[in-house]
XYZ file of C-alpha atoms in Angstrom:
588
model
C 0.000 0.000 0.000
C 1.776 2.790 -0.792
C 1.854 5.784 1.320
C 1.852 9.654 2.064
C 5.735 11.395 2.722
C 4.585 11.823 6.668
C 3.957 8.073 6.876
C 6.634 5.905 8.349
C 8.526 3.574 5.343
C 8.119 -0.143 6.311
C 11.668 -0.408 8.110
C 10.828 1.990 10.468
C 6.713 0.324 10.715
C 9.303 -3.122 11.292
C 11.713 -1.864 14.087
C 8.412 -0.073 15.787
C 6.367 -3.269 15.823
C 9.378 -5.367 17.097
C 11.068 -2.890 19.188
C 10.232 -1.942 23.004
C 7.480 -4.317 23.730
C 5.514 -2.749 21.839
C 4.158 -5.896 20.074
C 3.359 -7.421 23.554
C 1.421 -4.410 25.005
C -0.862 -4.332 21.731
C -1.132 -8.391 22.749
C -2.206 -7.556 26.042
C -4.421 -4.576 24.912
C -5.981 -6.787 22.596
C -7.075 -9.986 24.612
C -8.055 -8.517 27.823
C -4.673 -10.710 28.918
C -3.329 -12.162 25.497
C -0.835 -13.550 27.491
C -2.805 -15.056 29.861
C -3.194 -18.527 29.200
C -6.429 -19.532 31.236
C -7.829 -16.888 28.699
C -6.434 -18.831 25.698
C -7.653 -22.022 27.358
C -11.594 -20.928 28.007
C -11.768 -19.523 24.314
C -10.646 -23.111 23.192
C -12.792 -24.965 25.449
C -15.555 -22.690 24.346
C -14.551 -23.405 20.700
C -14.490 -27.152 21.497
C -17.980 -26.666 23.005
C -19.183 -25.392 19.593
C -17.364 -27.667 17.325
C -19.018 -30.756 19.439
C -22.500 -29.784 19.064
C -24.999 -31.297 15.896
C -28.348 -30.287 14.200
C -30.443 -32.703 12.987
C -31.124 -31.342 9.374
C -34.741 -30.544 8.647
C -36.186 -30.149 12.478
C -36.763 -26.902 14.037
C -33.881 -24.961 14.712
C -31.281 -26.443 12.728
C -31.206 -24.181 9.952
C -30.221 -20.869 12.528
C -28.310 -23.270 14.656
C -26.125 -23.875 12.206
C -25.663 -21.182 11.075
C -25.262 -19.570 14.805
C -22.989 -22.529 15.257
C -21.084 -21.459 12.184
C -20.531 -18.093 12.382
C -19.182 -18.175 16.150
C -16.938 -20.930 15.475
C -15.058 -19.415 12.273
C -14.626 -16.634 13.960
C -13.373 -17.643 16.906
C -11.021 -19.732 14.271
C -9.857 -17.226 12.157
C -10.242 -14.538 13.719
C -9.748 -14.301 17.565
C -7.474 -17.570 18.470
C -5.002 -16.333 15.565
C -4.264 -12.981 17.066
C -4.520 -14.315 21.044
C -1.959 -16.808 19.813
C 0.411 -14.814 17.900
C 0.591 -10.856 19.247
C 2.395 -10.306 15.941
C -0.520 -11.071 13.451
C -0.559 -8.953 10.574
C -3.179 -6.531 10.283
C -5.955 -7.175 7.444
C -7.767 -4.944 6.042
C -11.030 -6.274 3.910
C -12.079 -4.191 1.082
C -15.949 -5.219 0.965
C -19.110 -4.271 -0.692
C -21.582 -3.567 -3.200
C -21.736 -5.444 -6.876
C -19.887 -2.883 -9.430
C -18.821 -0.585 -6.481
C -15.279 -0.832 -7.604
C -13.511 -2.742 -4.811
C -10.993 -4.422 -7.030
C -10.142 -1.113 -8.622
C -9.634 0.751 -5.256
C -7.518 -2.426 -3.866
C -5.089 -2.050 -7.295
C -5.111 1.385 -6.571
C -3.959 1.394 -2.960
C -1.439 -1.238 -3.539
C 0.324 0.848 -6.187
C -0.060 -1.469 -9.289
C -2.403 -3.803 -10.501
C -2.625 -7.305 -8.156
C -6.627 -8.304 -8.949
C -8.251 -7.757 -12.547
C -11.658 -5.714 -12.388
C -14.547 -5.336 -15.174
C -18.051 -6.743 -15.654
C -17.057 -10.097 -14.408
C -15.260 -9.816 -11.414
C -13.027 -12.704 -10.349
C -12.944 -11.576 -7.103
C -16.275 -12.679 -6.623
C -14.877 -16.181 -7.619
C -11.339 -15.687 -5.922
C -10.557 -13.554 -3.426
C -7.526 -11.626 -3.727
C -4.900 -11.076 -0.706
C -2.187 -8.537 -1.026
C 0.211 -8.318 1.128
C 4.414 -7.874 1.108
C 6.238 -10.827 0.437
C 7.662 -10.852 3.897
C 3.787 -11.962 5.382
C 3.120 -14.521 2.696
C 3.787 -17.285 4.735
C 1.741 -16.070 7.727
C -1.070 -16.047 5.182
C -0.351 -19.314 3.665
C -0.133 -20.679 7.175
C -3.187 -22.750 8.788
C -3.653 -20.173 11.603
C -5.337 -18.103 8.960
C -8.429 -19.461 7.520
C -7.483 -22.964 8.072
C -10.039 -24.787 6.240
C -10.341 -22.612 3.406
C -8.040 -23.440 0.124
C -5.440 -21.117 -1.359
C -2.989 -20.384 -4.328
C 0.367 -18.427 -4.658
C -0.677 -15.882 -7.696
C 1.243 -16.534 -10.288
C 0.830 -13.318 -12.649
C -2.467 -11.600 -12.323
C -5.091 -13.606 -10.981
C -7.618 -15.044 -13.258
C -11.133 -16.298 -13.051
C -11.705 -20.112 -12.750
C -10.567 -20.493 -8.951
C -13.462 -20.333 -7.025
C -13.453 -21.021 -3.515
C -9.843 -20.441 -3.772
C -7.862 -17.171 -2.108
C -5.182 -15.686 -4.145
C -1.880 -14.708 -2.383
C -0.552 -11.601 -4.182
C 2.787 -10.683 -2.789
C 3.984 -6.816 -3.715
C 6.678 -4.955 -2.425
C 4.140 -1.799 -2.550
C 2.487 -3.511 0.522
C 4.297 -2.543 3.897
C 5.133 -5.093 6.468
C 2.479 -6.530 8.726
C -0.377 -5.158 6.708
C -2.421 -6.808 4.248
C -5.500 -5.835 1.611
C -8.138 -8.521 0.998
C -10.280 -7.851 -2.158
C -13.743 -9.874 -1.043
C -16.606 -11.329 -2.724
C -19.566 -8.640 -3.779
C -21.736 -8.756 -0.181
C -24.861 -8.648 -2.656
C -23.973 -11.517 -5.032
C -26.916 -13.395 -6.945
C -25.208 -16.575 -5.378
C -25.658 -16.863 -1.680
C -22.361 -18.764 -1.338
C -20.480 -16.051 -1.937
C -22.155 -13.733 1.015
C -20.815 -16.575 3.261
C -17.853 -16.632 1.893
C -17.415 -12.772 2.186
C -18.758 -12.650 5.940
C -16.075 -15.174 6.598
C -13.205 -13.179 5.406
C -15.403 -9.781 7.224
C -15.001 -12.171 10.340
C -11.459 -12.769 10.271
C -10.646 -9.208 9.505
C -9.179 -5.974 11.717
C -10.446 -3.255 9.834
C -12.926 -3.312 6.804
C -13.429 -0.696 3.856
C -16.867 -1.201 3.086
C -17.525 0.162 -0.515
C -21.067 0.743 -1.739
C -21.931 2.627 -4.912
C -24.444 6.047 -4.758
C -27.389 3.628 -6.228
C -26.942 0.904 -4.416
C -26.304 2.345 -0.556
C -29.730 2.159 0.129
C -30.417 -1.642 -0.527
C -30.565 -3.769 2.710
C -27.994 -6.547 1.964
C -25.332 -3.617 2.428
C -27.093 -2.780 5.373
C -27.271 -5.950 6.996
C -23.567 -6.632 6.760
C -22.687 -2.373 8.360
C -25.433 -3.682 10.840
C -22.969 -6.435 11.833
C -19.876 -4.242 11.731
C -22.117 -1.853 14.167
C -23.027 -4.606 16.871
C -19.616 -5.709 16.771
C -18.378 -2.889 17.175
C -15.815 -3.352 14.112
C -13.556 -0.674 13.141
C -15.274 0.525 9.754
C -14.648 2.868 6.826
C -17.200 3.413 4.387
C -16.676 4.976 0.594
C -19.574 5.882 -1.399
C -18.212 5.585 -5.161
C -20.176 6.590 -8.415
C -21.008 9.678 -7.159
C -22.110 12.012 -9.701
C -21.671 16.049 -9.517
C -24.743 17.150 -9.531
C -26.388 16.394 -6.423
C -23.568 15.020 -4.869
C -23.698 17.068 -1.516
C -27.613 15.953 -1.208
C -26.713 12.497 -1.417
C -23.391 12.380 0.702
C -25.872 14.381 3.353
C -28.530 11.272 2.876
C -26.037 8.748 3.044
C -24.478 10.024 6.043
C -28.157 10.330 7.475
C -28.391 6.815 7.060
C -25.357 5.925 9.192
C -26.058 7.819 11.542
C -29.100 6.383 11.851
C -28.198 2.929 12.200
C -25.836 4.017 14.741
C -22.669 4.238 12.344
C -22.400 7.731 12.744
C -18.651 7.344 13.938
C -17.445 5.690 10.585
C -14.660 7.314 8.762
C -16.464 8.484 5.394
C -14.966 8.980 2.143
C -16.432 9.205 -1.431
C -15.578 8.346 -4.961
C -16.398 10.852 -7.819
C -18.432 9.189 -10.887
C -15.954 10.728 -13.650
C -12.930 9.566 -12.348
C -11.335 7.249 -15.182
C -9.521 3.651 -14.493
C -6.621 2.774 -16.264
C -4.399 -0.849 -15.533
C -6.907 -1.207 -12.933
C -6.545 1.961 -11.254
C -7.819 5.188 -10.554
C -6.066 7.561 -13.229
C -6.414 10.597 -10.304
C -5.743 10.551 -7.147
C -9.207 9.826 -6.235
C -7.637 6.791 -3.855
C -5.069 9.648 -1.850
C -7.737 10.184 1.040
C -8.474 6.550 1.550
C -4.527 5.698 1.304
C -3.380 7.924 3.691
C -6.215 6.668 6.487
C -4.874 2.922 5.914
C -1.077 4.267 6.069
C -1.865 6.170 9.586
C -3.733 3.617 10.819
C -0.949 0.734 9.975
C 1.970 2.832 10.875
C 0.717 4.729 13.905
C 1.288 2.263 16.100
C -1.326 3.609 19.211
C -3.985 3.763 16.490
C -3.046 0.471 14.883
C -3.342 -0.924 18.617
C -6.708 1.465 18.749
C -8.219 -0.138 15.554
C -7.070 -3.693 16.160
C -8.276 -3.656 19.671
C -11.774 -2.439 19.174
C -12.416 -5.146 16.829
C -11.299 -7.563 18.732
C -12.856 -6.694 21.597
C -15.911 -5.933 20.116
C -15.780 -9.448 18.368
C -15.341 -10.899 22.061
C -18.142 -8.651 23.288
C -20.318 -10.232 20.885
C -19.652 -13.573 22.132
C -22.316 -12.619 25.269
C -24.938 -12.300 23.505
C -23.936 -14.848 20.113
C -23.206 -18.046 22.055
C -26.232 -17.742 24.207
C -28.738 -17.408 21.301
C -26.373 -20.441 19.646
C -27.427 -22.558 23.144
C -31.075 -21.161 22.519
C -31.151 -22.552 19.378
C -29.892 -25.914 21.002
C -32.670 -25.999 23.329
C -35.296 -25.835 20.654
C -33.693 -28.980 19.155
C -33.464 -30.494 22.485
C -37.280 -29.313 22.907
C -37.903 -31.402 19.412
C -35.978 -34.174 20.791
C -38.060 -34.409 23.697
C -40.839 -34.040 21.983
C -40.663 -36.875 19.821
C -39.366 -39.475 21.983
C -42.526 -38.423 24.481
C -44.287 -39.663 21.210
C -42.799 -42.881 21.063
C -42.731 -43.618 25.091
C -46.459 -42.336 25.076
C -47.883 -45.068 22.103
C -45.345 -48.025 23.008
C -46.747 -47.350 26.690
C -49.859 -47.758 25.261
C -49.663 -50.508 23.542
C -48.435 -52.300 26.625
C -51.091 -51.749 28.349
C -53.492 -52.756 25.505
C -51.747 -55.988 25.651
C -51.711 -56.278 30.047
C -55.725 -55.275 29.356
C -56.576 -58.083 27.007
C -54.724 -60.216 29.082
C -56.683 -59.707 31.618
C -60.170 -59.150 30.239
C -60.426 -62.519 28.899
C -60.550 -61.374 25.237
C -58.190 -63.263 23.849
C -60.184 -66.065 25.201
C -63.395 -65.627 23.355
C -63.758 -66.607 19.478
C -61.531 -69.417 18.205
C -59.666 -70.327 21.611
C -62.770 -70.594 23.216
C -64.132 -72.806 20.783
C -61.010 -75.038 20.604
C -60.969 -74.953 24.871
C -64.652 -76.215 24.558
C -63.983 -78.824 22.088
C -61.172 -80.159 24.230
C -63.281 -80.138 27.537
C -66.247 -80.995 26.845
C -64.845 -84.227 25.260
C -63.496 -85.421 28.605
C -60.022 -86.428 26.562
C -58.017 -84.245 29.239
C -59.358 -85.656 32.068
C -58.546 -89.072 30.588
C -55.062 -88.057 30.244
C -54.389 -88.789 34.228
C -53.463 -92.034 34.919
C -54.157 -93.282 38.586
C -52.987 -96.922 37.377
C -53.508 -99.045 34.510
C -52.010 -98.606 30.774
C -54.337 -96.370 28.953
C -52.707 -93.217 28.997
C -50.841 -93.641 26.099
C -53.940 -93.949 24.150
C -55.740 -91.274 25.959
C -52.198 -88.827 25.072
C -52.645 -89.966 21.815
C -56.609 -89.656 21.296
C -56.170 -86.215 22.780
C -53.378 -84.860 20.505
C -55.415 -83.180 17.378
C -57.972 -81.058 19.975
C -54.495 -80.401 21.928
C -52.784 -79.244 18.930
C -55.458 -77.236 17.566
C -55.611 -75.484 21.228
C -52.343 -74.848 21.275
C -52.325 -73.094 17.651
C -55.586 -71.479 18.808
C -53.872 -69.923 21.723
C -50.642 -68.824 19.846
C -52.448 -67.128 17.465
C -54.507 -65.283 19.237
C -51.009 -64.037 21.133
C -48.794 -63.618 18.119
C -51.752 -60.947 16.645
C -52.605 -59.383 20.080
C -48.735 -58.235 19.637
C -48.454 -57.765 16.128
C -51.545 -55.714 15.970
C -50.617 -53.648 19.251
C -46.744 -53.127 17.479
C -48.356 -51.659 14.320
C -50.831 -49.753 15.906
C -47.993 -47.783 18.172
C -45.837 -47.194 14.903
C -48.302 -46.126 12.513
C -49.228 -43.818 15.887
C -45.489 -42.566 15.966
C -45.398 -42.002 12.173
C -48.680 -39.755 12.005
C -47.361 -37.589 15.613
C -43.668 -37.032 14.173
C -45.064 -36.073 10.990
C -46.571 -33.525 12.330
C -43.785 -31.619 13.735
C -42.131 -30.087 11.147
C -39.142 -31.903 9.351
C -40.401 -35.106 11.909
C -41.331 -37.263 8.909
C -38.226 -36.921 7.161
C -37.199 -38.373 10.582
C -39.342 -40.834 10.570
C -38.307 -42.267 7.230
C -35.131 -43.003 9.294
C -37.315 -45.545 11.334
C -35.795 -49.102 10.071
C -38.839 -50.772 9.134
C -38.588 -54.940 9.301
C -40.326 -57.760 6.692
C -43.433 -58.391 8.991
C -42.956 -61.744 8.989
C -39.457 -61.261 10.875
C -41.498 -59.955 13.843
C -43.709 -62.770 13.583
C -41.050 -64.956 14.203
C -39.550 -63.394 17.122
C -42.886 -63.643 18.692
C -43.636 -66.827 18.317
C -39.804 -67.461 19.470
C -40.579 -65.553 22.349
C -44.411 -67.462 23.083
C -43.142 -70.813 22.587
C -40.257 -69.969 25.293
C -42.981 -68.650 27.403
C -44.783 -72.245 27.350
C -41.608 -73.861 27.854
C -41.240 -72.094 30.551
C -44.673 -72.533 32.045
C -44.088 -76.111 31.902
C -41.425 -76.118 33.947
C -43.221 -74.404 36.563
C -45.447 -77.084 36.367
C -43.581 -79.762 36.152
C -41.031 -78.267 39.339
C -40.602 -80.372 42.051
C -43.405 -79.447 44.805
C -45.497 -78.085 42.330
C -48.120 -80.994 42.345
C -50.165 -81.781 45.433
C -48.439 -84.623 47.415
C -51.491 -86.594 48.296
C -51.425 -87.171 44.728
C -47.866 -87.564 43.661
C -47.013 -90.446 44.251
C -50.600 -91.689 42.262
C -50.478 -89.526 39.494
C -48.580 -88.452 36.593
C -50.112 -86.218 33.722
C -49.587 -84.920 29.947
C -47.549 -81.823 30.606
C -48.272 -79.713 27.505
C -51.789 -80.219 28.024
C -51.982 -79.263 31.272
C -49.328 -76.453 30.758
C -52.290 -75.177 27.780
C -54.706 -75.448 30.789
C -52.799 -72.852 32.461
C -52.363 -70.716 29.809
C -56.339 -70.741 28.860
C -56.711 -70.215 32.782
C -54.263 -67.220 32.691
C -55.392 -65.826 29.898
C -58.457 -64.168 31.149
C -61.150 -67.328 30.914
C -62.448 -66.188 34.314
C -63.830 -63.319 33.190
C -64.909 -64.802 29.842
C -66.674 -67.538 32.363
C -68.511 -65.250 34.560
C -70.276 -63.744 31.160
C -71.864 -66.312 29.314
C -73.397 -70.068 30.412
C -72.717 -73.326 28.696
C -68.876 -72.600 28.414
C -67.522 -76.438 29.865
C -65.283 -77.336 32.465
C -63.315 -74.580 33.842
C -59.250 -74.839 33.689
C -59.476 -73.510 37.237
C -61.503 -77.015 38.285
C -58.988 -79.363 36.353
C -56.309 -77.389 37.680
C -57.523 -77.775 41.219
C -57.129 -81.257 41.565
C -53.587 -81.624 40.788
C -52.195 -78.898 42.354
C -52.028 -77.052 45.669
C -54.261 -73.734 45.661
C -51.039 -72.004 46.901
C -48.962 -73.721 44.626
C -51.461 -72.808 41.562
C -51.954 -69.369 42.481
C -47.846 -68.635 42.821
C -47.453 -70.279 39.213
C -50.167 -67.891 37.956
C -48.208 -64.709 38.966
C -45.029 -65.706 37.991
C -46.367 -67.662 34.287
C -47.920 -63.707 34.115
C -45.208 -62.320 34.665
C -43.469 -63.699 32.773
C -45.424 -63.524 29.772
C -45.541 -60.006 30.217
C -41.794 -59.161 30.616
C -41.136 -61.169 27.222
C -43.601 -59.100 25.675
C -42.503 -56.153 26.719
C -38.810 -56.724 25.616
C -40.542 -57.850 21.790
C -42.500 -54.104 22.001
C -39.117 -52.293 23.292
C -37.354 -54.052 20.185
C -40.126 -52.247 18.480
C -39.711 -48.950 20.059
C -35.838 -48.787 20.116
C -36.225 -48.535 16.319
C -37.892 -45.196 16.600
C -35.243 -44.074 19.685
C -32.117 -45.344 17.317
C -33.380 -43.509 14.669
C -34.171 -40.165 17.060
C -30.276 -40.970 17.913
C -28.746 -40.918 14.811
C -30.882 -37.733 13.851
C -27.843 -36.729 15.973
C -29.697 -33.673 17.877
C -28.079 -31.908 20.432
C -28.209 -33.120 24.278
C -29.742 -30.610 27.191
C -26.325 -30.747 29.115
C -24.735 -28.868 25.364
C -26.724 -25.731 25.889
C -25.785 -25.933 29.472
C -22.456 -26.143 28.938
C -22.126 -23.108 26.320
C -23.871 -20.504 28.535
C -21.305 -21.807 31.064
C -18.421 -20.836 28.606
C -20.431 -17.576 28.193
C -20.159 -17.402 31.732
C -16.483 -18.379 32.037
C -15.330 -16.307 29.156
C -16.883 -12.754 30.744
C -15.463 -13.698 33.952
C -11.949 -14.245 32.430
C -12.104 -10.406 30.318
């Protein structure tokens, strides 16, 4: 950047940046304690804080969490960390604005020759340009500046194809620790490129914003001098294009408008409409005004350390009131989260007790197991498979076997669908609430749905355990009445269906209706001990309903894995940020 004959040259800017501590004082005026590593520590844990925390994609809040989460974290990258870390950093200046307002040309200008081309199509707005002396090109190239974002040694003028991409310019016109970033146009008809100029506005010390006298009005410029102002950025505004006639009118407007918005302390300078570019440049010495602010402020060292520090300062200010509405924006996720698995613990708890009910009410008695239980009883085959002595029980066994069978299939069935049916009526349930909240179906989709006939099988793995394990109950030693014992032996999976029809509810089915047979209570009776009986009731129950619970939490889990690998944000992450928030005001 060249400079007016009062500046200092760049050997003298070098000795007074290295020379006296004065490098370390504009440290410490800069970081509230620079040097003070517990500082350095709670912005990284803060930073860690950030970088740890998710949005699910599509749900409430993710959209401004993001970009909360974004915007805090790059700068804290790019920006704050860098020049905690090194009191040395090099002071940028970002040359922003407007479409057509003529950055490039006043960056070229400046600089003293021609480092970034300018006309109708900008490449700036494709690749940022960064001039600096040769001397800082390695700072610049290092990954303490804008680690994550790609970048290219120019080689010649820089040309359009490398988007994405910043261009290192290295000139011996720029002095020593001070650099000039050309940005993308803040009003771009591609939104990428208004993130990609806020992130090099975030990382800088000083910006130039440039607007053009048609175009100062229009919000987008607004909204990013907005930011400047509630950062408290150190900001210089030019108006260029603006034309003779009227011109004290509209510099009066335009300054009307700063003021307004609470810029009024902005350094000001305008660009007349009739000045002519040559090689990139301003022909006249339109750029002398703005040249000789950027030299004073880079080689006055108190208002170098004046510029620098408000920035940072006010970029750490910020923080208060940005990290807090980044946990807010957590807690509406968290909200969601909450939300949905309510959903899914509110229809899974449901659907266990629809299941306890009809295993109680005697409902899964009536219809076809009833019908198979009367067959059975009324023949008398069960009762003719006890044996007090004699050799007809293998015969009676045998003669019994089809009605036993068909029970048993009877009984099974009825289970397997009281399951099935209470499963699918939960998830369908799930589906329709999660739909509802906005982005909860795309969610939903998420939900790993199974071949129904896979869930058939586990239940009917799970029922025929059960009956297993009913018969063992039986079957335990004790369990039978001992007056009997030593007389009597009996069919054990026709007595353990016996149970089952008893437990299932055919008391109640009993008590309604005449005409229904022997009860299993009466068969039951006579084998076993009414204490005994009644102790193998509760835990046959319970049993049954523990391994149907576990088959419904398979169910469930499928909705709460999914809600997990939405990946939203846990309650204790908001907590911990406005802790940082906390720490980090207590450590300025």
């Amino acid at each position: 950047m060249s400079r007016p004959p009062a500046a200092p040259d760049a050997a003298q800017a070098r000795s007074a940046r290295t020379g006296d501590g004065a490098a370390h004082g504009r440290a410490k005026h800069r970081g509230g304690g620079t040097g003070d590593a517990r500082f350095e520590q709670i912005l990284e844990n803060l930073r860690g804080r950030i970088r740890g925390i998710r949005f699910a994609d599509g749900l409430p809040g993710s959209a401004e969490g993001e970009a909360a989460r974004g915007d805090v974290l790059h700068q804290l990258e790019d920006f704050v960390l860098p020049r905690v870390r090194r009191p040395d950093t090099p002071l940028l200046i970002a040359v922003a604005g407007s479409t057509g307002a003529g950055k490039s040309t006043l960056v070229n200008s400046l600089v003293g020759e021609q480092v970034t081309t300018t006309g109708v199509r900008r490449p700036t707005t494709n690749s940022p340009v960064l001039a600096c002396n040769p001397a800082d090109v390695d700072w610049f190239s290092e990954a303490s500046f804008l680690p994550t974002l790609p970048r290219v040694r120019q080689q010649g003028l820089a040309m359009p194809g490398k988007d994405g991409m910043l261009v290192l310019a290295a000139s011996e016109s720029m002095p020593e620790g001070v650099a000039l970033l050309d940005t993308p146009d803040v009003d771009s008809a591609v939104a990428a490129h208004h993130e990609f100029a806020a992130k090099f506005l975030d990382a800088a010390d000083l910006w130039v914003f440039v607007t053009t006298s048609r175009r100062y009005a229009d919000a987008r410029v607004w909204e990013f001098l907005q930011v400047a102002r509630d950062r408290d950025t150190s900001l210089a505004v030019v108006l260029s294009r603006v034309p003779e006639r009227g011109r004290e009118q509209l510099l009066d407007h335009f300054s009307a408008m700063l003021e307004a918005n609470g810029l009024g302390g902005a350094t000001r300078f305008a660009i007349p409409e009739t000045d002519q570019i040559a090689g990139g440049r301003f022909t006249a010495n339109t750029a002398d005004p703005i040249r000789s602010y950027l030299a004073d402020v880079a080689g006055d060292l108190t208002r170098r350390d004046r510029v620098t520090r408000r920035t940072f300062i006010g970029v750490v200010d910020s923080f208060r009131t940005r990290v807090p509405e980044l946990a807010r924006q957590v807690e509406v996720q968290v909200e969601v989260k909450q939300r949905l698995a309510a959903m899914v613990r509110a229809a899974y708890g449901d659907a266990a007790e629809e299941v306890s009910d009809a295993l109680e009410d005697g409902s899964l008695v009536r219809g076809n197991v009833l019908a198979r239980w009367q067959d059975i009883a009324a023949s008398g085959e069960l009762v003719r498979t006890l044996r007090l002595r004699g050799k007809r029980k293998a015969r009676a066994v045998e003669a019994a076997a089809p009605r036993i069978d068909a029970l048993r299939g009877a009984v099974l069935d009825a289970l397997e669908s009281l399951v099935a049916s209470a499963a699918e009526r939960a998830a369908e349930r799930v589906g329709e609430e999660w739909d509802r909240v906005p982005g909860g179906g795309v969610l939903a989709q998420a939900y790993q749905d199974e071949p129904p006939e896979a869930f058939s099988r586990r239940i009917r793995e799970a029922l025929s355990g059960w009956q297993d394990r009913v018969t063992e109950m039986l079957t335990a030693d004790g369990a039978t009445k001992r007056s009997v014992a030593k007389f009597v032996t009996f069919d054990k999976e026709a007595f353990t269906l016996i149970l089952i029809v008893e437990l299932l509810g055919y008391p109640a089915v009993e008590a309604g209706r005449r005409g229904t047979g022997p009860s299993p209570q009466r068969l039951l009776k006579g084998l076993f001990g009414a204490e005994a009986l009644r102790s193998i009731g509760v835990a046959a129950r319970d049993d049954l309903r523990g391994r149907i619970g576990t088959l419904l939490s398979g169910e469930k889990r499928r909705f709460t894995d999914a809600l997990a690998a939405a990946g939203l944000p846990d309650e204790d992450d908001a907590v911990q940020l406005y802790q940082a928030t906390y720490n980090l005001e207590i450590a300025r």
